[in-house]
Short mmCIF file of C-alpha atoms in Angstrom, two decimals:
data_model
loop_
_atom_site.label_atom_id
_atom_site.label_comp_id
_atom_site.label_asym_id
_atom_site.label_seq_id
_atom_site.Cartn_x
_atom_site.Cartn_y
_atom_site.Cartn_z
CA UNK A 851 104.28 91.73 116.67
CA UNK A 852 103.01 89.92 113.57
CA UNK A 853 100.80 86.90 113.08
CA UNK A 854 101.76 83.94 110.89
CA UNK A 855 100.48 85.77 107.81
CA UNK A 856 102.69 88.79 108.44
CA UNK A 857 99.89 91.06 109.63
CA UNK A 858 100.55 93.36 112.55
CA UNK A 859 98.62 92.33 115.65
CA UNK A 860 100.39 94.41 118.30
CA UNK A 861 101.30 98.09 118.55
CA UNK A 862 104.66 99.29 117.31
CA UNK A 863 107.09 100.08 120.10
CA UNK A 864 109.97 102.44 119.37
CA UNK A 865 113.06 102.54 121.59
CA UNK A 866 115.85 105.05 121.10
CA UNK A 867 119.35 103.70 120.52
CA UNK A 868 121.75 105.20 123.04
CA UNK A 869 125.44 105.19 122.14
CA UNK A 870 127.79 103.55 122.71
CA UNK A 871 125.48 100.67 121.73
CA UNK A 872 126.70 97.21 122.71
CA UNK A 873 125.32 93.79 121.72
CA UNK A 874 123.99 93.43 125.26
CA UNK A 875 122.15 96.73 124.85
CA UNK A 876 120.40 95.34 121.77
CA UNK A 877 119.34 92.24 123.68
CA UNK A 878 118.02 94.43 126.49
CA UNK A 879 115.97 96.52 124.04
CA UNK A 880 114.40 93.39 122.58
CA UNK A 881 113.66 92.12 126.09
CA UNK A 882 112.04 95.47 126.89
CA UNK A 883 109.96 95.26 123.71
CA UNK A 884 108.71 91.79 124.55
CA UNK A 885 107.87 92.89 128.09
CA UNK A 886 105.89 95.79 126.63
CA UNK A 887 103.95 93.49 124.29
CA UNK A 888 103.22 91.08 127.13
CA UNK A 889 101.24 93.86 128.82
CA UNK A 890 99.08 94.62 125.75
CA UNK A 891 95.50 93.39 126.27
CA UNK A 892 94.46 90.67 123.86
CA UNK A 893 97.95 89.49 122.95
CA UNK A 894 98.16 86.83 125.60
CA UNK A 895 98.32 83.15 124.65
CA UNK A 896 97.26 79.99 126.39
CA UNK A 897 99.03 79.25 129.69
CA UNK A 898 102.35 77.54 129.15
CA UNK A 899 102.84 78.92 125.65
CA UNK A 900 105.35 81.68 124.92
CA UNK A 901 104.14 85.08 123.77
CA UNK A 902 105.97 84.64 120.47
CA UNK A 903 107.37 81.75 118.42
CA UNK A 904 110.39 83.41 116.79
CA UNK A 905 112.25 86.70 116.47
CA UNK A 906 113.29 88.60 113.35
CA UNK A 907 115.89 91.35 113.62
CA UNK A 908 116.98 93.67 110.83
CA UNK A 909 120.14 95.62 111.57
CA UNK A 910 122.47 97.83 109.53
CA UNK A 911 125.60 96.40 108.01
CA UNK A 912 126.88 93.14 106.61
CA UNK A 913 125.14 90.21 108.31
CA UNK A 914 126.05 86.78 106.98
CA UNK A 915 124.32 83.63 108.25
CA UNK A 916 123.43 85.44 111.47
CA UNK A 917 126.95 86.68 112.11
CA UNK A 918 127.92 90.35 112.13
CA UNK A 919 130.65 90.76 109.54
CA UNK A 920 130.58 94.54 109.88
CA UNK A 921 128.11 97.05 111.26
CA UNK A 922 128.80 100.74 110.58
CA UNK A 923 126.85 102.59 113.28
CA UNK A 924 126.68 100.54 116.47
CA UNK A 925 130.47 100.54 116.79
CA UNK A 926 130.58 104.34 117.09
CA UNK A 927 131.04 106.26 120.33
CA UNK A 928 128.21 108.75 119.84
CA UNK A 929 126.27 107.57 116.79
CA UNK A 930 126.77 107.52 113.02
CA UNK A 931 129.82 109.36 111.66
CA UNK A 932 131.45 109.73 115.08
CA UNK A 933 134.66 108.04 116.19
CA UNK A 934 134.84 104.26 116.45
CA UNK A 935 134.86 102.75 119.93
CA UNK A 936 137.50 99.97 119.64
CA UNK A 937 136.00 97.93 122.48
CA UNK A 938 132.53 98.06 120.97
CA UNK A 939 133.89 97.33 117.50
CA UNK A 940 135.52 94.17 118.83
CA UNK A 941 132.28 93.17 120.57
CA UNK A 942 130.16 93.54 117.42
CA UNK A 943 132.25 92.47 114.46
CA UNK A 944 132.39 88.69 114.20
CA UNK A 945 129.60 88.19 116.74
CA UNK A 946 127.02 85.47 116.03
CA UNK A 947 124.16 87.73 117.08
CA UNK A 948 121.58 85.24 115.84
CA UNK A 949 122.88 82.57 118.22
CA UNK A 950 123.01 85.13 121.04
CA UNK A 951 119.33 85.95 120.50
CA UNK A 952 118.32 82.30 120.47
CA UNK A 953 120.24 81.64 123.68
CA UNK A 954 118.74 84.68 125.42
CA UNK A 955 115.10 84.24 124.38
CA UNK A 956 114.82 80.50 123.78
CA UNK A 957 113.16 80.71 120.36
CA UNK A 958 114.47 80.58 116.77
CA UNK A 959 115.88 83.90 115.57
CA UNK A 960 116.70 85.37 112.18
CA UNK A 961 119.09 88.31 111.84
CA UNK A 962 119.63 89.89 108.42
CA UNK A 963 120.27 93.36 107.07
CA UNK A 964 117.44 95.79 107.82
CA UNK A 965 116.88 96.60 104.13
CA UNK A 966 116.48 92.89 103.44
CA UNK A 967 113.68 92.73 106.01
CA UNK A 968 112.04 95.69 104.27
CA UNK A 969 112.40 93.89 100.94
CA UNK A 970 110.61 90.85 102.34
CA UNK A 971 107.59 93.03 103.05
CA UNK A 972 107.16 94.40 99.52
CA UNK A 973 108.68 92.27 96.77
CA UNK A 974 106.53 90.33 94.29
CA UNK A 975 108.95 87.43 93.92
CA UNK A 976 109.16 87.85 90.16
CA UNK A 977 112.21 89.15 88.31
CA UNK A 978 115.14 91.08 89.71
CA UNK A 979 113.87 93.37 92.44
CA UNK A 980 115.94 95.93 94.33
CA UNK A 981 115.10 97.82 97.51
CA UNK A 982 116.94 101.04 98.35
CA UNK A 983 116.29 102.65 101.72
CA UNK A 984 117.26 106.22 102.51
CA UNK A 985 117.79 107.14 106.15
CA UNK A 986 120.99 107.61 108.12
CA UNK A 987 122.68 106.29 104.97
CA UNK A 988 121.76 104.14 102.00
CA UNK A 989 120.47 100.63 102.61
CA UNK A 990 120.01 98.04 99.90
CA UNK A 991 118.71 94.57 99.14
CA UNK A 992 118.61 92.56 95.91
CA UNK A 993 116.10 89.76 95.33
CA UNK A 994 116.10 87.52 92.24
CA UNK A 995 112.83 85.65 91.63
CA UNK A 996 112.11 85.64 95.36
CA UNK A 997 115.63 84.63 96.46
CA UNK A 998 117.78 87.04 98.45
CA UNK A 999 121.10 87.68 96.75
CA UNK A 1000 124.25 87.86 98.89
CA UNK A 1001 124.20 91.23 100.60
CA UNK A 1002 126.20 94.11 99.13
CA UNK A 1003 127.06 97.23 101.10
CA UNK A 1004 126.38 99.56 98.17
CA UNK A 1005 126.42 102.44 100.63
CA UNK A 1006 130.18 102.05 101.07
CA UNK A 1007 130.98 102.12 97.34
CA UNK A 1008 132.37 105.34 95.93
CA UNK A 1009 129.86 107.47 94.08
CA UNK A 1010 131.96 110.48 93.13
CA UNK A 1011 134.99 112.56 94.14
CA UNK A 1012 136.14 109.91 96.60
CA UNK A 1013 132.80 110.07 98.43
CA UNK A 1014 130.62 107.04 99.17
CA UNK A 1015 126.89 106.78 98.56
CA UNK A 1016 126.41 107.28 102.30
CA UNK A 1017 128.42 110.49 102.11
CA UNK A 1018 126.41 111.83 99.17
CA UNK A 1019 122.81 110.89 100.07
CA UNK A 1020 122.95 110.24 103.84
CA UNK A 1021 121.07 112.17 106.50
CA UNK A 1022 123.93 114.59 107.19
CA UNK A 1023 123.87 115.78 103.59
CA UNK A 1024 120.09 116.00 103.53
CA UNK A 1025 120.19 118.34 106.51
CA UNK A 1026 122.99 120.39 104.96
CA UNK A 1027 121.44 120.68 101.49
CA UNK A 1028 117.72 120.75 102.21
CA UNK A 1029 115.19 118.34 100.74
CA UNK A 1030 115.09 119.76 97.20
CA UNK A 1031 118.82 119.55 96.45
CA UNK A 1032 119.14 116.29 98.35
CA UNK A 1033 116.29 114.77 96.32
CA UNK A 1034 118.15 115.53 93.12
CA UNK A 1035 121.15 113.72 94.55
CA UNK A 1036 118.95 110.71 95.26
CA UNK A 1037 117.87 110.68 91.62
CA UNK A 1038 121.48 110.79 90.46
CA UNK A 1039 122.42 108.01 92.86
CA UNK A 1040 119.63 105.78 91.55
CA UNK A 1041 120.54 106.57 87.95
CA UNK A 1042 124.16 105.63 88.64
CA UNK A 1043 123.18 102.22 90.04
CA UNK A 1044 120.83 101.10 87.28
CA UNK A 1045 123.56 100.30 84.72
CA UNK A 1046 125.26 98.15 87.36
CA UNK A 1047 122.21 96.14 88.48
CA UNK A 1048 119.61 96.47 85.67
CA UNK A 1049 116.64 95.79 87.94
CA UNK A 1050 113.16 94.90 86.75
CA UNK A 1051 111.61 96.66 89.73
CA UNK A 1052 113.00 99.17 92.21
CA UNK A 1053 111.42 99.96 95.57
CA UNK A 1054 112.48 103.13 97.39
CA UNK A 1055 111.82 103.35 101.12
CA UNK A 1056 113.38 104.19 104.46
CA UNK A 1057 112.72 107.04 106.83
CA UNK A 1058 113.79 109.73 104.36
CA UNK A 1059 111.92 108.43 101.31
CA UNK A 1060 109.00 110.66 102.27
CA UNK A 1061 111.32 113.67 101.95
CA UNK A 1062 111.98 113.09 98.26
CA UNK A 1063 110.18 115.97 96.57
CA UNK A 1064 107.20 115.42 94.25
CA UNK A 1065 109.16 117.03 91.41
CA UNK A 1066 111.93 114.44 91.70
CA UNK A 1067 109.50 111.57 92.25
CA UNK A 1068 107.85 112.40 88.94
CA UNK A 1069 111.19 111.87 87.17
CA UNK A 1070 111.50 108.22 88.15
CA UNK A 1071 110.29 105.72 85.57
CA UNK A 1072 107.48 103.17 85.92
CA UNK A 1073 109.80 100.53 87.38
CA UNK A 1074 110.10 102.54 90.61
CA UNK A 1075 107.68 102.19 93.53
CA UNK A 1076 107.85 104.16 96.78
CA UNK A 1077 107.18 102.10 99.88
CA UNK A 1078 106.26 103.09 103.45
CA UNK A 1079 108.81 102.91 106.23
CA UNK A 1080 106.59 100.30 107.93
CA UNK A 1081 107.70 97.76 105.31
CA UNK A 1082 110.66 96.93 107.51
CA UNK A 1083 108.30 95.72 110.22
CA UNK A 1084 105.80 93.95 107.98
CA UNK A 1085 108.54 91.88 106.36
CA UNK A 1086 109.45 90.13 109.60
CA UNK A 1087 107.56 86.93 108.80
CA UNK A 1088 108.23 86.62 105.08
CA UNK A 1089 111.94 87.22 105.66
CA UNK A 1090 112.23 83.67 106.95
CA UNK A 1091 111.19 82.10 103.65
CA UNK A 1092 113.46 84.43 101.66
CA UNK A 1093 116.42 83.66 103.89
CA UNK A 1094 115.81 79.90 103.71
CA UNK A 1095 115.89 80.02 99.91
CA UNK A 1096 119.26 81.77 100.08
CA UNK A 1097 120.88 79.19 102.37
CA UNK A 1098 123.58 77.07 100.81
CA UNK A 1099 122.70 73.38 100.29
CA UNK A 1100 124.30 70.91 102.67
CA UNK A 1101 127.49 69.33 101.38
CA UNK A 1102 127.73 65.58 101.24
#
């Protein structure tokens, strides 16, 4: 839970995702999280007021105006890189998850890609800024002078030999290669993206960023900053202003 300034005022609460993971399961996790926070001393509000005013959700995949265009992991039977569950795929893809949240919890909701939420927590708002997150796969967000660009699933682009960025630098390869060899792959992945995007500032985060070896970190130039995994949580408030700036103007 964050206050209006984006500062954390409640303890983090981690809940494991159990596959197959349906939209209803996500709603139940959020309900469980809010129930947990309601029991934390000192977080209560005046009688008659809700515990929270709005909800921000960052989730993997292509989220456009609150609708799930495609999500790569939740549609799987047993987690990332396992077989697709057709029933779950149909439930997720095309779902207006933002509207579902607002209906369930009765407050405004914002749903964007999880790397975009992380970006909201760290960007300066000046120049072309890119966030790359390394975890299960590769997450990404691009921000131009404080405005979120349309989301690109860079992770699904081919990097080499018919393999995607997810295939080359994802968690499965990190486990197989070990941190040292995997870190060198991360460096090559970043180097391959710079000519395409030409960022002014690059932020590297995600759960596996801490596993990038000091030797490889030293090889990144001064435009690269490593960010803590908590950035994804701290960006929950600022994400609203970034998303509003991206919205298309109303047509007359």
